[in-house]
Amino acid sequence: MPEELAIAIVGCGGMADAHRRGYQMLWQSGYRKFHIAATCDIKLERAEAMADKVAEFQGKRPKAYKDFEEMLSAEKGLSAADICTPHRDHHALAIACFEAGLHVTIEKPLAITLRAGRKMIEAAKAHGKVLQVAENYKKAPSQRAIKWALKMGFIGKPRMLFWVDTFERLWYWDWREHKEIAGGGWTLDGGVHYADMMRYYIGEVDEVFAFSMRLMPVRYRKPETKEGAVEITVEDTTMALLKFQDGTPAQWTLTSAAPGRSYTMRIIYGEEGCIDLQEGLYGRNTRKTLEELTNEFMESITDEEREALFPMGITDTVAIELYEFIEGVLYGKPIETDGVEGYKSQAVCMAVYESAWLNSPVKVKDVEDGEVEGYQAELNAQLGL
């Protein structure tokens, strides 16, 4: 095992820059068990720009590539890849990395379909490599505090969960608007974060009944004047009922087609009160803001626990996930969201789509097992899966 990881950043768009900032934060905190050896993007100028930014903090400039295969062939010293590309490319790039002997951290969702995700998990296992899904939301101090509050029984046994996000988005979001590239709309792209958090708070989801709509068939390159209309092929609205394995029900609504007033409600109700994921704890006769709850949690944990959750005092969630990946590869430390965990969270999102496609409730286990994949069928066919 190398003493430090030589990492390639594959895909140098917006999310990759968040990863670059995470690496920079680790570097500037004195953690230097890695270096960025290469950057790669189909637009060479973006790979070059990323290499320049990396050079600013690590000194040595990584080599920039346009061709992924050329990079794998030329960079013999690579030990890991950080993949931040459109979802359609995830499985092909990750499997090629495993075959080349690299460990992989990859942006969520794991893959464009669950069938593609299974192939990634199988390849990682076959080659004995680490596969981490970059699932960072639950690593925030506030989210650790909410999990702690639930475990401590501050609101009693959870009774129900409401997760509602309604807003309007007129602007065109490039490849994310197209099913054949993204796999789905915000229910998958952002929803996989939310599904991961729901599983973190409550547990596994048993069954889903949902419907899905595309209420706004176009988005605009110039939203202010509604010019430059582009037809989209993903949904913009889903409404779902979820039943967790312990019987807890949830109502989950996401829409980007709601003009006027935006509305967000993310609340877990229990026997003795509720936790608003954005505001804090409400009991029958008590109230704690999220900041107070977070402070109380931080005071309750040991120095060792604090270091494990927030290494070197870092609370940036992307930096934490990258630290976890490096430590997992170098020393075999646990990966909180490995391929299997990322797969399970994605399966909840896919269950929403599959239920809507069937107009019937579906068992998440059946979606996980590939027994229900009507919505995903055309994507699998396009990719030869």
CSV table of C-alpha atoms in Angstrom, one decimal:
chain,number,residue,atom,x,y,z
A,1,MET,CA,0.0,0.0,0.0
A,2,PRO,CA,1.4,3.4,-0.9
A,3,GLU,CA,2.2,5.9,1.8
A,4,GLU,CA,0.0,8.5,0.0
A,5,LEU,CA,-2.6,8.4,-2.6
A,6,ALA,CA,-2.0,9.7,-6.1
A,7,ILE,CA,-5.5,10.9,-7.2
A,8,ALA,CA,-6.9,11.8,-10.6
A,9,ILE,CA,-9.9,14.1,-10.7
A,10,VAL,CA,-12.1,12.9,-13.5
A,11,GLY,CA,-14.7,15.4,-14.6
A,12,CYS,CA,-13.8,19.0,-13.8
A,13,GLY,CA,-17.2,20.8,-13.5
A,14,GLY,CA,-18.8,22.5,-10.6
A,15,MET,CA,-19.0,19.6,-8.2
A,16,ALA,CA,-15.4,18.7,-8.9
A,17,ASP,CA,-14.4,22.2,-7.8
A,18,ALA,CA,-16.1,21.5,-4.4
A,19,HIS,CA,-14.0,18.4,-4.2
A,20,ARG,CA,-10.9,20.5,-5.1
A,21,ARG,CA,-11.8,22.9,-2.2
A,22,GLY,CA,-12.1,19.9,0.1
A,23,TYR,CA,-8.6,18.6,-0.9
A,24,GLN,CA,-7.3,22.1,-0.4
A,25,MET,CA,-8.8,22.3,3.1
A,26,LEU,CA,-7.2,19.0,4.0
A,27,TRP,CA,-3.8,20.1,2.6
A,28,GLN,CA,-3.9,23.4,4.4
A,29,SER,CA,-4.8,21.6,7.7
A,30,GLY,CA,-1.5,19.7,7.4
A,31,TYR,CA,-3.0,16.5,6.1
A,32,ARG,CA,-0.9,15.5,3.1
A,33,LYS,CA,-1.3,11.8,2.6
A,34,PHE,CA,-2.4,12.4,-1.0
A,35,HIS,CA,-1.6,14.5,-4.0
A,36,ILE,CA,-3.6,15.3,-7.1
A,37,ALA,CA,-1.6,13.7,-9.9
A,38,ALA,CA,-3.9,14.3,-12.9
A,39,THR,CA,-7.1,16.1,-14.0
A,40,CYS,CA,-9.3,14.9,-16.8
A,41,ASP,CA,-12.3,16.4,-18.6
A,42,ILE,CA,-13.8,16.1,-22.1
A,43,LYS,CA,-13.2,19.9,-22.3
A,44,LEU,CA,-9.5,20.2,-21.9
A,45,GLU,CA,-9.7,23.8,-20.8
A,46,ARG,CA,-11.6,22.8,-17.7
A,47,ALA,CA,-9.0,20.1,-16.9
A,48,GLU,CA,-6.3,22.7,-17.3
A,49,ALA,CA,-8.1,25.2,-15.1
A,50,MET,CA,-8.5,22.6,-12.4
A,51,ALA,CA,-4.8,21.7,-12.6
A,52,ASP,CA,-4.0,25.4,-12.1
A,53,LYS,CA,-6.2,25.6,-9.0
A,54,VAL,CA,-4.6,22.4,-7.6
A,55,ALA,CA,-1.1,23.8,-8.2
A,56,GLU,CA,-1.9,26.8,-6.1
A,57,PHE,CA,-2.2,24.8,-2.9
A,58,GLN,CA,-0.1,21.6,-3.5
A,59,GLY,CA,2.7,23.3,-5.5
A,60,LYS,CA,3.2,20.6,-8.1
A,61,ARG,CA,0.8,21.0,-11.0
A,62,PRO,CA,-1.1,17.8,-12.0
A,63,LYS,CA,-1.1,16.9,-15.7
A,64,ALA,CA,-4.3,17.7,-17.5
A,65,TYR,CA,-6.0,15.3,-19.9
A,66,LYS,CA,-8.9,15.4,-22.3
A,67,ASP,CA,-8.9,11.6,-23.0
A,68,PHE,CA,-9.7,9.3,-20.0
A,69,GLU,CA,-8.1,6.2,-21.5
A,70,GLU,CA,-4.9,8.2,-22.3
A,71,MET,CA,-4.7,9.3,-18.7
A,72,LEU,CA,-5.1,5.8,-17.4
A,73,SER,CA,-2.4,4.6,-19.8
A,74,ALA,CA,0.1,7.4,-19.1
A,75,GLU,CA,-0.3,7.9,-15.4
A,76,LYS,CA,1.2,4.6,-14.1
A,77,GLY,CA,1.5,5.9,-10.6
A,78,LEU,CA,-2.2,6.6,-10.0
A,79,SER,CA,-3.8,4.9,-7.0
A,80,ALA,CA,-7.3,6.4,-7.0
A,81,ALA,CA,-9.8,8.4,-9.0
A,82,ASP,CA,-12.3,11.0,-7.9
A,83,ILE,CA,-15.1,10.8,-10.5
A,84,CYS,CA,-17.4,13.9,-10.9
A,85,THR,CA,-19.0,13.3,-14.3
A,86,PRO,CA,-22.6,13.1,-15.6
A,87,HIS,CA,-24.4,10.1,-14.2
A,88,ARG,CA,-24.5,8.2,-17.5
A,89,ASP,CA,-20.7,7.8,-17.4
A,90,HIS,CA,-20.3,6.7,-13.8
A,91,HIS,CA,-20.3,2.9,-14.3
A,92,ALA,CA,-18.0,2.8,-17.4
A,93,LEU,CA,-15.4,5.1,-15.9
A,94,ALA,CA,-15.5,3.4,-12.4
A,95,ILE,CA,-15.2,-0.1,-13.8
A,96,ALA,CA,-12.3,1.0,-16.0
A,97,CYS,CA,-10.6,2.4,-12.9
A,98,PHE,CA,-11.0,-0.8,-11.0
A,99,GLU,CA,-9.6,-2.8,-13.8
A,100,ALA,CA,-6.6,-0.4,-13.9
A,101,GLY,CA,-6.1,-1.0,-10.2
A,102,LEU,CA,-7.5,2.2,-8.9
A,103,HIS,CA,-9.8,2.9,-5.9
A,104,VAL,CA,-12.7,5.1,-6.6
A,105,THR,CA,-14.7,7.8,-4.9
A,106,ILE,CA,-17.6,8.9,-7.1
A,107,GLU,CA,-20.2,11.6,-6.9
A,108,LYS,CA,-23.8,10.6,-6.1
A,109,PRO,CA,-25.9,9.0,-7.4
A,110,LEU,CA,-23.9,5.8,-7.6
A,111,ALA,CA,-25.0,5.2,-11.2
A,112,ILE,CA,-27.6,6.1,-13.9
A,113,THR,CA,-29.5,2.9,-13.1
A,114,LEU,CA,-29.4,0.2,-10.4
A,115,ARG,CA,-28.3,-2.4,-12.9
A,116,ALA,CA,-25.3,-0.2,-13.7
A,117,GLY,CA,-24.7,0.3,-10.0
A,118,ARG,CA,-24.6,-3.4,-9.4
A,119,LYS,CA,-21.9,-3.8,-12.0
A,120,MET,CA,-19.8,-1.2,-10.3
A,121,ILE,CA,-20.1,-2.9,-6.9
A,122,GLU,CA,-19.3,-6.3,-8.4
A,123,ALA,CA,-16.2,-4.8,-10.2
A,124,ALA,CA,-14.9,-3.2,-7.0
A,125,LYS,CA,-15.3,-6.4,-5.1
A,126,ALA,CA,-13.7,-8.5,-7.9
A,127,HIS,CA,-10.6,-6.2,-7.9
A,128,GLY,CA,-10.4,-5.7,-4.2
A,129,LYS,CA,-10.8,-1.9,-4.4
A,130,VAL,CA,-12.6,0.7,-2.3
A,131,LEU,CA,-15.7,2.2,-3.8
A,132,GLN,CA,-17.1,5.3,-1.9
A,133,VAL,CA,-20.2,7.2,-2.9
A,134,ALA,CA,-19.7,10.9,-2.2
A,135,GLU,CA,-22.6,11.2,0.2
A,136,ASN,CA,-21.8,14.2,2.4
A,137,TYR,CA,-25.0,15.7,3.8
A,138,LYS,CA,-25.2,13.5,6.9
A,139,LYS,CA,-21.6,14.4,7.9
A,140,ALA,CA,-22.6,17.9,8.9
A,141,PRO,CA,-22.6,18.6,12.7
A,142,SER,CA,-26.3,19.5,12.7
A,143,GLN,CA,-27.2,16.2,11.0
A,144,ARG,CA,-25.1,14.2,13.5
A,145,ALA,CA,-26.9,16.1,16.2
A,146,ILE,CA,-30.3,15.2,14.8
A,147,LYS,CA,-29.4,11.5,14.7
A,148,TRP,CA,-28.1,11.8,18.2
A,149,ALA,CA,-31.3,13.4,19.4
A,150,LEU,CA,-33.4,10.7,17.9
A,151,LYS,CA,-31.2,8.0,19.4
A,152,MET,CA,-31.4,9.7,22.8
A,153,GLY,CA,-35.2,9.6,22.5
A,154,PHE,CA,-35.8,13.3,22.8
A,155,ILE,CA,-39.0,13.0,20.8
A,156,GLY,CA,-39.8,9.4,21.6
A,157,LYS,CA,-40.4,6.8,18.9
A,158,PRO,CA,-40.8,8.5,15.5
A,159,ARG,CA,-44.4,8.5,14.3
A,160,MET,CA,-44.1,10.1,10.8
A,161,LEU,CA,-41.9,12.1,8.5
A,162,PHE,CA,-42.8,14.9,6.2
A,163,TRP,CA,-40.3,16.0,3.5
A,164,VAL,CA,-41.6,18.7,1.2
A,165,ASP,CA,-39.6,21.0,-1.2
A,166,THR,CA,-41.6,23.2,-3.5
A,167,PHE,CA,-40.2,25.9,-5.7
A,168,GLU,CA,-39.9,27.0,-9.3
A,169,ARG,CA,-36.8,26.8,-11.5
A,170,LEU,CA,-37.0,28.3,-14.9
A,171,TRP,CA,-33.3,28.1,-15.9
A,172,TYR,CA,-31.9,25.3,-18.0
A,173,TRP,CA,-29.6,23.0,-16.1
A,174,ASP,CA,-27.7,21.5,-18.9
A,175,TRP,CA,-27.3,17.6,-18.9
A,176,ARG,CA,-29.3,17.3,-15.7
A,177,GLU,CA,-32.5,18.0,-17.7
A,178,HIS,CA,-32.2,14.9,-19.8
A,179,LYS,CA,-33.1,11.4,-18.7
A,180,GLU,CA,-30.7,9.6,-21.0
A,181,ILE,CA,-27.8,11.4,-19.3
A,182,ALA,CA,-29.0,12.1,-15.7
A,183,GLY,CA,-31.3,9.1,-15.2
A,184,GLY,CA,-33.9,11.3,-13.6
A,185,GLY,CA,-34.6,14.8,-12.4
A,186,TRP,CA,-34.2,16.2,-8.9
A,187,THR,CA,-35.8,13.2,-7.3
A,188,LEU,CA,-32.7,11.3,-8.2
A,189,ASP,CA,-30.1,14.0,-8.5
A,190,GLY,CA,-30.8,15.7,-5.1
A,191,GLY,CA,-33.3,13.2,-3.8
A,192,VAL,CA,-30.6,10.6,-3.3
A,193,HIS,CA,-29.1,12.9,-0.7
A,194,TYR,CA,-32.5,13.0,1.0
A,195,ALA,CA,-33.1,9.3,0.7
A,196,ASP,CA,-29.8,8.7,2.4
A,197,MET,CA,-30.7,11.1,5.2
A,198,MET,CA,-34.1,9.5,5.7
A,199,ARG,CA,-32.5,6.1,6.0
A,200,TYR,CA,-29.9,7.6,8.4
A,201,TYR,CA,-32.7,9.0,10.6
A,202,ILE,CA,-35.4,6.3,10.5
A,203,GLY,CA,-34.1,3.2,8.8
A,204,GLU,CA,-34.7,1.2,5.7
A,205,VAL,CA,-37.7,2.0,3.4
A,206,ASP,CA,-40.0,-1.0,2.8
A,207,GLU,CA,-42.6,0.3,0.3
A,208,VAL,CA,-43.2,3.3,-2.0
A,209,PHE,CA,-46.3,4.6,-3.8
A,210,ALA,CA,-45.7,7.6,-6.0
A,211,PHE,CA,-46.6,9.5,-9.1
A,212,SER,CA,-44.4,11.6,-11.3
A,213,MET,CA,-45.0,14.5,-13.6
A,214,ARG,CA,-43.4,16.9,-16.0
A,215,LEU,CA,-45.4,20.0,-15.5
A,216,MET,CA,-43.0,22.4,-17.3
A,217,PRO,CA,-41.8,20.7,-20.5
A,218,VAL,CA,-39.2,23.4,-21.2
A,219,ARG,CA,-36.5,25.3,-19.3
A,220,TYR,CA,-34.9,28.5,-20.5
A,221,ARG,CA,-31.3,29.5,-21.3
A,222,LYS,CA,-32.5,33.1,-20.5
A,223,PRO,CA,-35.0,32.6,-17.7
A,224,GLU,CA,-35.5,36.3,-17.1
A,225,THR,CA,-37.1,36.7,-20.5
A,226,LYS,CA,-38.1,33.1,-21.1
A,227,GLU,CA,-35.9,33.0,-24.2
A,228,GLY,CA,-33.9,30.0,-25.4
A,229,ALA,CA,-36.4,27.3,-24.5
A,230,VAL,CA,-35.0,23.8,-24.3
A,231,GLU,CA,-37.2,20.7,-24.0
A,232,ILE,CA,-36.5,18.6,-21.0
A,233,THR,CA,-37.0,14.8,-20.6
A,234,VAL,CA,-36.9,14.4,-16.8
A,235,GLU,CA,-39.7,14.8,-14.3
A,236,ASP,CA,-40.0,18.1,-12.4
A,237,THR,CA,-42.5,16.8,-9.8
A,238,THR,CA,-42.9,13.7,-7.7
A,239,MET,CA,-45.2,13.0,-4.8
A,240,ALA,CA,-44.6,9.8,-2.8
A,241,LEU,CA,-45.8,7.9,0.2
A,242,LEU,CA,-43.1,5.9,1.9
A,243,LYS,CA,-43.4,3.2,4.5
A,244,PHE,CA,-40.3,2.3,6.5
A,245,GLN,CA,-39.6,-1.2,7.7
A,246,ASP,CA,-40.5,-0.3,11.2
A,247,GLY,CA,-43.9,1.0,10.1
A,248,THR,CA,-43.1,4.7,10.1
A,249,PRO,CA,-44.9,6.5,7.3
A,250,ALA,CA,-43.5,9.4,5.3
A,251,GLN,CA,-44.8,11.9,2.8
A,252,TRP,CA,-42.1,13.0,0.3
A,253,THR,CA,-42.8,15.8,-2.3
A,254,LEU,CA,-40.3,17.4,-4.6
A,255,THR,CA,-41.2,19.9,-7.3
A,256,SER,CA,-39.4,22.6,-9.3
A,257,ALA,CA,-42.7,23.7,-11.0
A,258,ALA,CA,-44.3,25.7,-8.2
A,259,PRO,CA,-44.3,29.5,-9.1
A,260,GLY,CA,-44.8,32.1,-6.5
A,261,ARG,CA,-44.2,31.1,-2.9
A,262,SER,CA,-41.5,28.4,-2.3
A,263,TYR,CA,-42.1,26.1,0.6
A,264,THR,CA,-39.9,23.7,2.6
A,265,MET,CA,-40.9,21.4,5.4
A,266,ARG,CA,-38.7,18.6,6.7
A,267,ILE,CA,-40.0,17.4,10.0
A,268,ILE,CA,-39.8,14.1,12.0
A,269,TYR,CA,-42.7,13.8,14.4
A,270,GLY,CA,-42.4,11.5,17.4
A,271,GLU,CA,-44.4,10.5,20.5
A,272,GLU,CA,-43.2,13.5,22.5
A,273,GLY,CA,-42.4,16.2,20.0
A,274,CYS,CA,-40.7,16.8,16.7
A,275,ILE,CA,-37.4,17.7,15.0
A,276,ASP,CA,-37.5,20.2,12.3
A,277,LEU,CA,-34.4,19.4,10.2
A,278,GLN,CA,-33.8,23.1,9.6
A,279,GLU,CA,-35.0,24.7,12.9
A,280,GLY,CA,-34.4,22.2,15.7
A,281,LEU,CA,-36.3,20.5,18.4
A,282,TYR,CA,-39.9,21.2,19.4
A,283,GLY,CA,-41.3,19.4,22.5
A,284,ARG,CA,-44.7,19.9,24.1
A,285,ASN,CA,-43.1,22.3,26.6
A,286,THR,CA,-39.6,22.6,25.3
A,287,ARG,CA,-37.7,24.3,22.4
A,288,LYS,CA,-34.1,24.0,21.2
A,289,THR,CA,-32.8,25.6,18.1
A,290,LEU,CA,-30.8,23.5,15.8
A,291,GLU,CA,-27.7,25.5,16.9
A,292,GLU,CA,-28.4,24.7,20.5
A,293,LEU,CA,-29.1,21.0,19.7
A,294,THR,CA,-25.8,20.9,17.8
A,295,ASN,CA,-23.8,22.5,20.6
A,296,GLU,CA,-25.3,20.1,23.1
A,297,PHE,CA,-24.4,17.1,20.9
A,298,MET,CA,-20.8,18.4,20.4
A,299,GLU,CA,-20.4,18.8,24.2
A,300,SER,CA,-21.7,15.2,24.8
A,301,ILE,CA,-19.1,13.4,22.7
A,302,THR,CA,-15.5,12.5,23.7
A,303,ASP,CA,-12.4,14.0,22.0
A,304,GLU,CA,-11.9,10.7,20.2
A,305,GLU,CA,-15.5,10.7,18.9
A,306,ARG,CA,-15.1,14.3,17.8
A,307,GLU,CA,-11.9,13.6,16.0
A,308,ALA,CA,-13.5,10.6,14.2
A,309,LEU,CA,-16.5,12.6,13.0
A,310,PHE,CA,-14.7,15.9,12.4
A,311,PRO,CA,-11.0,15.2,11.8
A,312,MET,CA,-8.6,18.0,12.7
A,313,GLY,CA,-11.7,20.1,13.6
A,314,ILE,CA,-12.9,20.2,10.0
A,315,THR,CA,-16.7,20.5,9.6
A,316,ASP,CA,-16.8,20.9,5.8
A,317,THR,CA,-18.7,17.8,4.7
A,318,VAL,CA,-16.9,17.3,1.4
A,319,ALA,CA,-13.5,17.6,3.0
A,320,ILE,CA,-14.6,15.0,5.6
A,321,GLU,CA,-15.8,12.5,3.0
A,322,LEU,CA,-12.5,12.8,1.1
A,323,TYR,CA,-10.5,12.3,4.3
A,324,GLU,CA,-12.6,9.2,5.0
A,325,PHE,CA,-11.8,7.9,1.5
A,326,ILE,CA,-8.1,8.4,1.8
A,327,GLU,CA,-8.0,6.8,5.2
A,328,GLY,CA,-10.1,4.0,4.0
A,329,VAL,CA,-7.8,3.2,1.1
A,330,LEU,CA,-4.5,3.6,3.1
A,331,TYR,CA,-5.5,1.9,6.3
A,332,GLY,CA,-8.7,0.0,5.7
A,333,LYS,CA,-10.8,2.3,7.8
A,334,PRO,CA,-14.6,2.1,7.4
A,335,ILE,CA,-16.3,3.9,4.5
A,336,GLU,CA,-19.7,5.2,5.7
A,337,THR,CA,-21.3,5.3,2.3
A,338,ASP,CA,-19.7,2.5,0.3
A,339,GLY,CA,-21.1,1.2,-3.0
A,340,VAL,CA,-23.8,-0.9,-1.3
A,341,GLU,CA,-25.0,2.0,0.9
A,342,GLY,CA,-25.1,4.3,-2.1
A,343,TYR,CA,-27.0,1.7,-4.0
A,344,LYS,CA,-29.6,1.3,-1.2
A,345,SER,CA,-30.3,5.1,-1.1
A,346,GLN,CA,-30.5,5.2,-4.9
A,347,ALA,CA,-33.0,2.3,-4.8
A,348,VAL,CA,-35.4,4.5,-2.8
A,349,CYS,CA,-35.3,7.1,-5.5
A,350,MET,CA,-35.7,4.5,-8.2
A,351,ALA,CA,-38.7,3.0,-6.3
A,352,VAL,CA,-40.4,6.4,-6.7
A,353,TYR,CA,-39.9,6.3,-10.4
A,354,GLU,CA,-40.8,2.6,-10.7
A,355,SER,CA,-44.0,3.1,-8.7
A,356,ALA,CA,-45.0,6.0,-10.8
A,357,TRP,CA,-44.2,4.0,-14.0
A,358,LEU,CA,-46.4,1.1,-12.8
A,359,ASN,CA,-49.0,3.3,-11.1
A,360,SER,CA,-48.8,0.9,-8.2
A,361,PRO,CA,-47.0,0.5,-4.9
A,362,VAL,CA,-43.6,-1.2,-5.1
A,363,LYS,CA,-41.4,-2.9,-2.6
A,364,VAL,CA,-37.9,-1.3,-2.4
A,365,LYS,CA,-36.4,-4.7,-2.1
A,366,ASP,CA,-37.9,-5.7,-5.4
A,367,VAL,CA,-36.4,-2.6,-7.0
A,368,GLU,CA,-33.0,-3.3,-5.4
A,369,ASP,CA,-33.1,-6.9,-6.7
A,370,GLY,CA,-33.8,-5.8,-10.2
A,371,GLU,CA,-37.2,-7.5,-10.3
A,372,VAL,CA,-38.9,-4.1,-11.0
A,373,GLU,CA,-37.1,-1.9,-13.5
A,374,GLY,CA,-39.7,-0.7,-16.0
A,375,TYR,CA,-38.7,3.0,-15.7
A,376,GLN,CA,-35.0,2.1,-16.0
A,377,ALA,CA,-35.5,-0.3,-18.9
A,378,GLU,CA,-34.9,2.1,-21.7
A,379,LEU,CA,-31.8,3.4,-20.0
A,380,ASN,CA,-30.4,-0.1,-19.6
A,381,ALA,CA,-31.2,-0.8,-23.2
A,382,GLN,CA,-29.4,2.3,-24.4
A,383,LEU,CA,-26.3,1.4,-22.4
A,384,GLY,CA,-26.4,-2.3,-23.4
A,385,LEU,CA,-26.8,-3.4,-19.8
